[in-house]
Amino acid sequence: MDRKKLEILAPAGSFESLKAAIHAGADAVYMGGSLFGARAYADNPKGSLLLDAIDYAHLYGVKLYLTVNTLLKDRELTQQLYGYLQPCYEHGLDAVIVQDIGVMSAVQEWFPKLPVHASTQMTVCGSGGVKLLKEAGVQRVVLARELSLTEIEKIHRETGMEIECFVHGALCYCYSGQCLFSSILGGRSGNRGRCAQPCRLSYDVLADGKVISGKGENALLSPKDMCAVELLPQIAEAGVYSLKIEGRMKRPEYTAGVVRIYRKYADWYLEHGAKGYCVSEEDKKELFLLFNRDGFSRGYYEQHNGRNMMALNNRKLSDKEKKAYEALISSLKEQYVDIEKKIPVTGCLYAGAGQPMRLELASPSCRLTVYGGCPQLPRSAPMEPEQLKKQLCKTGNTPFVWKDLQIQTEGPLFVPVQELNSFRREALEQLRTAIAGSFFRTAEKRLQPKGAASPEGQPCRSFTQAAGLHISVETSEQLHAVLDSAERLKQRTEAPLRAVYVDAESLEEQLLEAVNQLHEKGLEAYVMLPAVFRAKTAERYRKYTDNWTSLPADGYVLKNLEEYEFLQEIRWNKAWIPDHNMYLFNQKSREFWRKKGSFMQTNPLELNSRELKEVSAGDSIQIIYGRYPMMITAGCLHKTLNQCRKKPGRRMLKDRYEKLFPVKNYCRDCYNVIFNSQPLWLLDQPEELEALRAGAYRIMFTTEKRQETLAVLDSWMKGGRPPADFTRGHFKRGVE
C-alpha cells in the first residue's frame, strides 16, 4: 500500500469533543446535528452551532462529516432533509454519512457536489455491495465491523473503493443496521438513532428448558470494546484509508486521549512502515484506563467470533485504577480541552504616513491582504517598527498566533494604539472568515416535491380483489405443512396462496426438490438467500453458479446488497424481491430498487400503518405473521459458551422479565439470528391491511414446528383469534 496518508477519524458528540479531537490531531471528525443521526442522545450541535462546527473544523484544516445515518420516513425525506442539509452544504460540509438508500439518492440529486459515505449501518460485507454503491456514486464505504483483514483486502483489491473501518471503541453484537432489539422491546429504534442497548443487559441461555450458561457470566450479548492500535499496519495494508474511532457518547477527554495515541502510531507507521512497529505498554494502559469493557479485543479483524471477545463478567475498575483514570482525565482536559489550539500565520505590514496600511497575511490554507487607515505624521517621536509589531502581535482570544511578522515602514509615522488594535482585530477576523469562506458553495434551488402518490406503473391492489398470499419457510417441517395445506390456501377468496419462499441457508440441499414440489402444486417458488453474504458464502455460491442459474425457481428474495450484485454476476433475468431488512422506508429507496429491476418489495417492519400507507403500493408485500429477527450476529452463543459443535441448532435466550427469545445458529455461514419472543399477528386486521393497497401478504415461518405452522394457516383460513402471546409489532405504534 502507498503509505502517504491515513485518516484519523474522530467522534464528536458535542462542540467540546470536536475541539478536543482537533487539538489532539484528528484529520476528520464525524458529528450529528439535530436530526437524523445515529446518536440522537449525544449533545449534538443544533442550528447555527452546527455551521460553526463546520467552520471551526475547516479553520484547522480538519474535515467534518455529518451523520445522516438513520432511516427516514417519507415525509421527513421530502419535507425536512433538504432544508436541514442546505445550510451545511453551503458552509462546505465535507461529506454526509448515510444508511438509507433513499437518502443517498436524494442527496446526490439535490447536492451533487457533496460526497456521500455509506454508513456501517448499510451492513456492507463484500465486494458486491461496494461495487453497487460505487456505481451509485458513493465515494466511501464504512465496512461492517465484522469483516476480517482478509475480506477487507479482497474488497479493496476488487473495487478500489475508499474504505473506512472502525479501529477503536464499542462493538455492537448485531451487524449494524440489522438490529430490531431495542426497537421492538422499548420502541427506541437503533435505525432511528435511539438504541437503548439491550445487548448490554444480562441474559441466560436455555437448552431443553434448562439454563446452560454459567453463573455470573450473563452479559452474553455484550462484546468487549475493540482496540486495534496494534494492528494499524495490517489494517492500512489491507487497504483501509480512514481509521474510525467510536465514541460520540463519550466525554471530550476520552476523544482526545484516544485520538492522541492513534495519531502517534499512524504517524509512526507512515514514516517507518510496518517493520519495527510496536505499541508501548504505557499507551496501551492509557487506552485501557480511558474506557474498556471487561478488557479489550482486537475486534473481528483476526477472528470470526469467540468467548474471548465478550465482556462476560463486566469487571469494574479498582480504586487504584479509578485514581489513575481521574489523573489521566485531568491531564487530558488541561492539554486538549481547556486550551485553544493556535494556527500559525505569517505576514508583512506595509505602512507610511498618508497612505493606507497594508497587511499581507498567510495561514497554512489561505492568503489575503487587508487595508487599514492612514498613519499620521508624528508630532513628536515617530513610532518604531518594533512598537507596531508589538501591538499587532497581540492575537488574544483569536485562533491565530504569529509565526513571523515583518514590518516595513516608509519614513516617520504614528498610529494610535486603538486604531492599531482595531486594524489587527479586523485583519484576523477577515482571515478567519476567508478560511471558512473558501469552503462555501451555493446550493441549486430544489424543485418542490409533489404530494406522495402510488408509483407510476404500480397500480394499487385491494385486499379483497387482487392481493395474494406469500409464505416463507425455513425448515422441511414448515415446507411440508404448507404443501399439505396448499390446495385449501389457494382456494381462499381473499388473498389466495400464490408463492412460497424457501430458505437457502437451511434447505440448500433440498432446493431443487422443494421448487419442483411447489410447482407441482401450481405455486411460484422463490429462494430466500442468506441474511449475510460474506466472502465465504460468495465463494460457495460462485463455485456452484450453474446450480443457481439452472434452478427452476421463479425468483430470489434478497437480504443484502451483495446478493443483488451476485444475481447480476450470474445474469439472473427473472424476478427478485428485496426483503424487509433492506429498509424501503420511503419512496426514494423504493424508486432506487425499481430502477434496478425489483419485481416486488417487502415493507419494512418499523413503520406503522399510517406511514405504510404513504409508501405501500401494488408491488409491496406486507408481512402479517412471523417472529421478527431481532438480531443477526457474527457472534455465536454456542461458541461463547464453549459448546460449538458446528451443527445448526436452537437455543433460548431468557431476559430479566423471563421472556424467551429463540436463537438459531446458521452454521453453514456461521451466524446467529435472535428472534422475538412473540410472533407478529395481523391476520385479524383485514381492514387495516386493505388500506395499504399492497399486492401481497406474507406469512413468515421461522422457528415453528409442524403443528404450529398448521395452526397459523388454519387461523388464516378461518379468521381465528390470535394466540395468547403475540405482538402487533410496529404496525400500531411505529417508532419515533
Short mmCIF file of N, CA, C and O in Angstrom, two decimals, residues 194-266:
data_model
loop_
_atom_site.label_atom_id
_atom_site.label_comp_id
_atom_site.label_asym_id
_atom_site.label_seq_id
_atom_site.Cartn_x
_atom_site.Cartn_y
_atom_site.Cartn_z
N ARG A 194 -31.81 5.78 18.32
CA ARG A 194 -32.28 5.82 19.70
C ARG A 194 -32.09 4.48 20.43
O ARG A 194 -32.88 4.13 21.30
N CYS A 195 -31.06 3.77 20.09
CA CYS A 195 -30.84 2.45 20.68
C CYS A 195 -30.70 2.53 22.20
O CYS A 195 -29.95 3.35 22.73
N ALA A 196 -31.43 1.66 22.92
CA ALA A 196 -31.36 1.60 24.38
C ALA A 196 -30.36 0.56 24.86
O ALA A 196 -30.24 0.31 26.06
N GLN A 197 -29.64 -0.07 23.95
CA GLN A 197 -28.58 -1.04 24.24
C GLN A 197 -29.04 -2.22 25.10
O GLN A 197 -28.43 -2.52 26.13
N PRO A 198 -30.08 -2.92 24.69
CA PRO A 198 -30.47 -4.13 25.43
C PRO A 198 -29.40 -5.21 25.40
O PRO A 198 -29.39 -6.11 26.23
N CYS A 199 -28.47 -5.11 24.45
CA CYS A 199 -27.37 -6.09 24.37
C CYS A 199 -26.45 -6.01 25.58
O CYS A 199 -25.69 -6.96 25.83
N ARG A 200 -26.47 -4.94 26.31
CA ARG A 200 -25.59 -4.81 27.48
C ARG A 200 -26.23 -5.37 28.75
O ARG A 200 -25.60 -5.36 29.82
N LEU A 201 -27.45 -5.87 28.66
CA LEU A 201 -28.14 -6.42 29.83
C LEU A 201 -27.78 -7.89 30.03
O LEU A 201 -27.08 -8.50 29.22
N SER A 202 -28.28 -8.46 31.12
CA SER A 202 -27.98 -9.85 31.46
C SER A 202 -29.02 -10.80 30.87
O SER A 202 -30.22 -10.49 30.85
N TYR A 203 -28.54 -11.96 30.42
CA TYR A 203 -29.41 -12.98 29.85
C TYR A 203 -28.91 -14.36 30.29
O TYR A 203 -27.74 -14.54 30.61
N ASP A 204 -29.83 -15.31 30.27
CA ASP A 204 -29.48 -16.72 30.44
C ASP A 204 -29.72 -17.43 29.12
O ASP A 204 -30.58 -17.03 28.32
N VAL A 205 -29.00 -18.51 28.90
CA VAL A 205 -29.23 -19.35 27.73
C VAL A 205 -29.82 -20.67 28.19
O VAL A 205 -29.32 -21.30 29.13
N LEU A 206 -30.90 -21.09 27.52
CA LEU A 206 -31.59 -22.32 27.88
C LEU A 206 -31.51 -23.32 26.73
O LEU A 206 -31.58 -22.94 25.55
N ALA A 207 -31.38 -24.58 27.09
CA ALA A 207 -31.48 -25.69 26.14
C ALA A 207 -32.40 -26.72 26.76
O ALA A 207 -32.19 -27.16 27.90
N ASP A 208 -33.44 -27.07 26.03
CA ASP A 208 -34.44 -28.02 26.54
C ASP A 208 -34.99 -27.57 27.89
O ASP A 208 -35.21 -28.39 28.80
N GLY A 209 -35.17 -26.28 28.04
CA GLY A 209 -35.77 -25.74 29.25
C GLY A 209 -34.83 -25.54 30.41
O GLY A 209 -35.23 -25.04 31.47
N LYS A 210 -33.55 -25.91 30.26
CA LYS A 210 -32.59 -25.80 31.36
C LYS A 210 -31.55 -24.74 31.05
O LYS A 210 -31.08 -24.62 29.91
N VAL A 211 -31.18 -23.98 32.08
CA VAL A 211 -30.16 -22.95 31.93
C VAL A 211 -28.80 -23.62 31.73
O VAL A 211 -28.39 -24.47 32.53
N ILE A 212 -28.10 -23.25 30.66
CA ILE A 212 -26.80 -23.86 30.38
C ILE A 212 -25.67 -22.83 30.43
O ILE A 212 -24.51 -23.18 30.24
N SER A 213 -26.00 -21.56 30.65
CA SER A 213 -24.97 -20.54 30.76
C SER A 213 -24.48 -20.47 32.20
O SER A 213 -25.21 -20.78 33.14
N GLY A 214 -23.24 -20.04 32.39
CA GLY A 214 -22.64 -20.02 33.71
C GLY A 214 -23.13 -18.87 34.57
O GLY A 214 -23.51 -17.81 34.08
N LYS A 215 -23.10 -19.06 35.87
CA LYS A 215 -23.48 -18.02 36.81
C LYS A 215 -22.43 -16.91 36.77
O LYS A 215 -21.24 -17.15 36.71
N GLY A 216 -22.92 -15.67 36.86
CA GLY A 216 -22.01 -14.53 36.87
C GLY A 216 -21.44 -14.19 35.51
O GLY A 216 -20.61 -13.29 35.39
N GLU A 217 -21.88 -14.90 34.49
CA GLU A 217 -21.42 -14.63 33.12
C GLU A 217 -22.64 -14.44 32.24
O GLU A 217 -22.91 -15.21 31.32
N ASN A 218 -23.38 -13.37 32.54
CA ASN A 218 -24.67 -13.18 31.89
C ASN A 218 -24.68 -12.11 30.80
O ASN A 218 -25.69 -11.93 30.13
N ALA A 219 -23.58 -11.40 30.64
CA ALA A 219 -23.52 -10.37 29.60
C ALA A 219 -23.20 -11.03 28.26
O ALA A 219 -22.19 -10.75 27.62
N LEU A 220 -24.10 -11.90 27.85
CA LEU A 220 -23.83 -12.80 26.72
C LEU A 220 -23.91 -12.11 25.37
O LEU A 220 -23.46 -12.67 24.36
N LEU A 221 -24.49 -10.92 25.34
CA LEU A 221 -24.60 -10.19 24.07
C LEU A 221 -23.74 -8.94 24.08
O LEU A 221 -23.90 -8.07 23.22
N SER A 222 -22.84 -8.84 25.05
CA SER A 222 -22.06 -7.62 25.23
C SER A 222 -20.60 -7.83 24.85
O SER A 222 -19.82 -8.36 25.64
N PRO A 223 -20.20 -7.42 23.64
CA PRO A 223 -18.79 -7.58 23.26
C PRO A 223 -17.88 -6.62 24.02
O PRO A 223 -18.30 -5.54 24.44
N LYS A 224 -16.65 -7.04 24.19
CA LYS A 224 -15.64 -6.11 24.69
C LYS A 224 -15.44 -4.98 23.68
O LYS A 224 -15.73 -5.13 22.49
N ASP A 225 -14.96 -3.85 24.18
CA ASP A 225 -14.59 -2.79 23.26
C ASP A 225 -13.41 -3.26 22.39
O ASP A 225 -12.61 -4.09 22.82
N MET A 226 -13.35 -2.69 21.20
CA MET A 226 -12.26 -3.02 20.29
C MET A 226 -11.10 -2.06 20.49
O MET A 226 -11.30 -0.86 20.68
N CYS A 227 -9.89 -2.58 20.46
CA CYS A 227 -8.67 -1.77 20.45
C CYS A 227 -7.73 -2.39 19.43
O CYS A 227 -7.14 -3.44 19.68
N ALA A 228 -7.64 -1.76 18.27
CA ALA A 228 -6.85 -2.33 17.17
C ALA A 228 -5.59 -1.53 16.89
O ALA A 228 -5.04 -1.62 15.79
N VAL A 229 -5.11 -0.77 17.86
CA VAL A 229 -3.94 0.07 17.62
C VAL A 229 -2.72 -0.79 17.25
O VAL A 229 -1.87 -0.36 16.46
N GLU A 230 -2.63 -2.01 17.78
CA GLU A 230 -1.51 -2.87 17.44
C GLU A 230 -1.61 -3.43 16.02
O GLU A 230 -0.62 -3.97 15.50
N LEU A 231 -2.76 -3.31 15.41
CA LEU A 231 -2.97 -3.85 14.06
C LEU A 231 -2.95 -2.78 12.98
O LEU A 231 -3.27 -3.07 11.82
N LEU A 232 -2.60 -1.55 13.31
CA LEU A 232 -2.68 -0.47 12.32
C LEU A 232 -1.92 -0.78 11.03
O LEU A 232 -2.44 -0.52 9.94
N PRO A 233 -0.71 -1.33 11.08
CA PRO A 233 -0.04 -1.64 9.81
C PRO A 233 -0.82 -2.63 8.96
O PRO A 233 -0.96 -2.44 7.74
N GLN A 234 -1.34 -3.70 9.58
CA GLN A 234 -2.10 -4.69 8.83
C GLN A 234 -3.40 -4.10 8.27
O GLN A 234 -3.80 -4.40 7.14
N ILE A 235 -4.05 -3.25 9.05
CA ILE A 235 -5.29 -2.62 8.61
C ILE A 235 -5.02 -1.69 7.43
O ILE A 235 -5.74 -1.71 6.42
N ALA A 236 -3.97 -0.89 7.56
CA ALA A 236 -3.62 0.03 6.48
C ALA A 236 -3.26 -0.73 5.21
O ALA A 236 -3.68 -0.37 4.11
N GLU A 237 -2.49 -1.80 5.35
CA GLU A 237 -2.03 -2.53 4.18
C GLU A 237 -3.12 -3.42 3.58
O GLU A 237 -2.99 -3.89 2.45
N ALA A 238 -4.22 -3.58 4.32
CA ALA A 238 -5.40 -4.25 3.74
C ALA A 238 -6.19 -3.29 2.86
O ALA A 238 -7.09 -3.72 2.14
N GLY A 239 -5.84 -1.99 2.90
CA GLY A 239 -6.49 -1.03 2.02
C GLY A 239 -7.38 -0.03 2.72
O GLY A 239 -8.08 0.75 2.07
N VAL A 240 -7.35 -0.01 4.04
CA VAL A 240 -8.19 0.93 4.79
C VAL A 240 -7.52 2.30 4.79
O VAL A 240 -6.35 2.44 5.15
N TYR A 241 -8.28 3.33 4.41
CA TYR A 241 -7.76 4.70 4.41
C TYR A 241 -8.13 5.43 5.69
O TYR A 241 -7.31 6.13 6.28
N SER A 242 -9.37 5.30 6.13
CA SER A 242 -9.85 6.06 7.28
C SER A 242 -9.98 5.15 8.50
O SER A 242 -10.69 4.15 8.47
N LEU A 243 -9.29 5.51 9.58
CA LEU A 243 -9.30 4.76 10.83
C LEU A 243 -10.30 5.43 11.76
O LEU A 243 -10.05 6.51 12.30
N LYS A 244 -11.40 4.77 11.97
CA LYS A 244 -12.53 5.39 12.66
C LYS A 244 -12.58 4.99 14.13
O LYS A 244 -12.53 3.81 14.47
N ILE A 245 -12.71 5.99 14.99
CA ILE A 245 -12.82 5.78 16.43
C ILE A 245 -14.28 5.96 16.82
O ILE A 245 -14.93 6.94 16.44
N GLU A 246 -14.81 5.00 17.57
CA GLU A 246 -16.20 5.08 18.04
C GLU A 246 -16.23 5.87 19.35
O GLU A 246 -15.28 5.85 20.11
N GLY A 247 -17.35 6.57 19.62
CA GLY A 247 -17.45 7.21 20.93
C GLY A 247 -18.13 8.56 20.96
O GLY A 247 -17.71 9.44 21.72
N ARG A 248 -19.19 8.77 20.18
CA ARG A 248 -19.86 10.08 20.22
C ARG A 248 -20.62 10.33 21.52
O ARG A 248 -21.02 11.45 21.79
N MET A 249 -20.82 9.28 22.31
CA MET A 249 -21.48 9.46 23.60
C MET A 249 -20.46 9.63 24.74
O MET A 249 -20.83 9.79 25.89
N LYS A 250 -19.17 9.59 24.40
CA LYS A 250 -18.12 9.69 25.40
C LYS A 250 -17.72 11.16 25.64
O LYS A 250 -17.98 12.03 24.81
N ARG A 251 -17.03 11.39 26.75
CA ARG A 251 -16.61 12.74 27.11
C ARG A 251 -15.46 13.22 26.23
O ARG A 251 -14.73 12.42 25.63
N PRO A 252 -15.25 14.54 26.14
CA PRO A 252 -14.20 15.08 25.26
C PRO A 252 -12.81 14.55 25.60
O PRO A 252 -11.99 14.35 24.69
N GLU A 253 -12.52 14.34 26.88
CA GLU A 253 -11.20 13.85 27.26
C GLU A 253 -10.94 12.46 26.70
O GLU A 253 -9.80 12.13 26.33
N TYR A 254 -11.98 11.63 26.63
CA TYR A 254 -11.84 10.31 26.02
C TYR A 254 -11.45 10.46 24.55
O TYR A 254 -10.51 9.82 24.07
N THR A 255 -12.16 11.32 23.86
CA THR A 255 -11.88 11.55 22.45
C THR A 255 -10.45 12.00 22.25
O THR A 255 -9.71 11.47 21.41
N ALA A 256 -10.02 12.97 23.05
CA ALA A 256 -8.66 13.50 22.91
C ALA A 256 -7.62 12.41 23.19
O ALA A 256 -6.63 12.28 22.46
N GLY A 257 -7.83 11.64 24.26
CA GLY A 257 -6.86 10.62 24.63
C GLY A 257 -6.69 9.54 23.58
O GLY A 257 -5.56 9.14 23.25
N VAL A 258 -7.80 9.06 23.04
CA VAL A 258 -7.73 8.01 22.02
C VAL A 258 -7.14 8.55 20.73
O VAL A 258 -6.28 7.91 20.10
N VAL A 259 -7.59 9.74 20.32
CA VAL A 259 -7.06 10.33 19.09
C VAL A 259 -5.56 10.54 19.20
O VAL A 259 -4.80 10.25 18.26
N ARG A 260 -5.10 11.03 20.34
CA ARG A 260 -3.68 11.30 20.53
C ARG A 260 -2.84 10.04 20.27
O ARG A 260 -1.82 10.09 19.57
N ILE A 261 -3.27 8.93 20.81
CA ILE A 261 -2.48 7.70 20.67
C ILE A 261 -2.55 7.14 19.26
O ILE A 261 -1.53 6.73 18.68
N TYR A 262 -3.74 7.14 18.66
CA TYR A 262 -3.84 6.64 17.28
C TYR A 262 -3.11 7.56 16.30
O TYR A 262 -2.53 7.09 15.31
N ARG A 263 -3.11 8.86 16.58
CA ARG A 263 -2.34 9.80 15.75
C ARG A 263 -0.85 9.46 15.83
O ARG A 263 -0.15 9.42 14.81
N LYS A 264 -0.38 9.21 17.04
CA LYS A 264 1.04 8.89 17.26
C LYS A 264 1.46 7.67 16.47
O LYS A 264 2.49 7.69 15.77
N TYR A 265 0.66 6.61 16.51
CA TYR A 265 1.08 5.36 15.87
C TYR A 265 0.79 5.34 14.38
O TYR A 265 1.52 4.69 13.62
N ALA A 266 -0.22 6.07 13.94
CA ALA A 266 -0.43 6.19 12.49
C ALA A 266 0.74 6.95 11.87
O ALA A 266 1.25 6.57 10.81
#
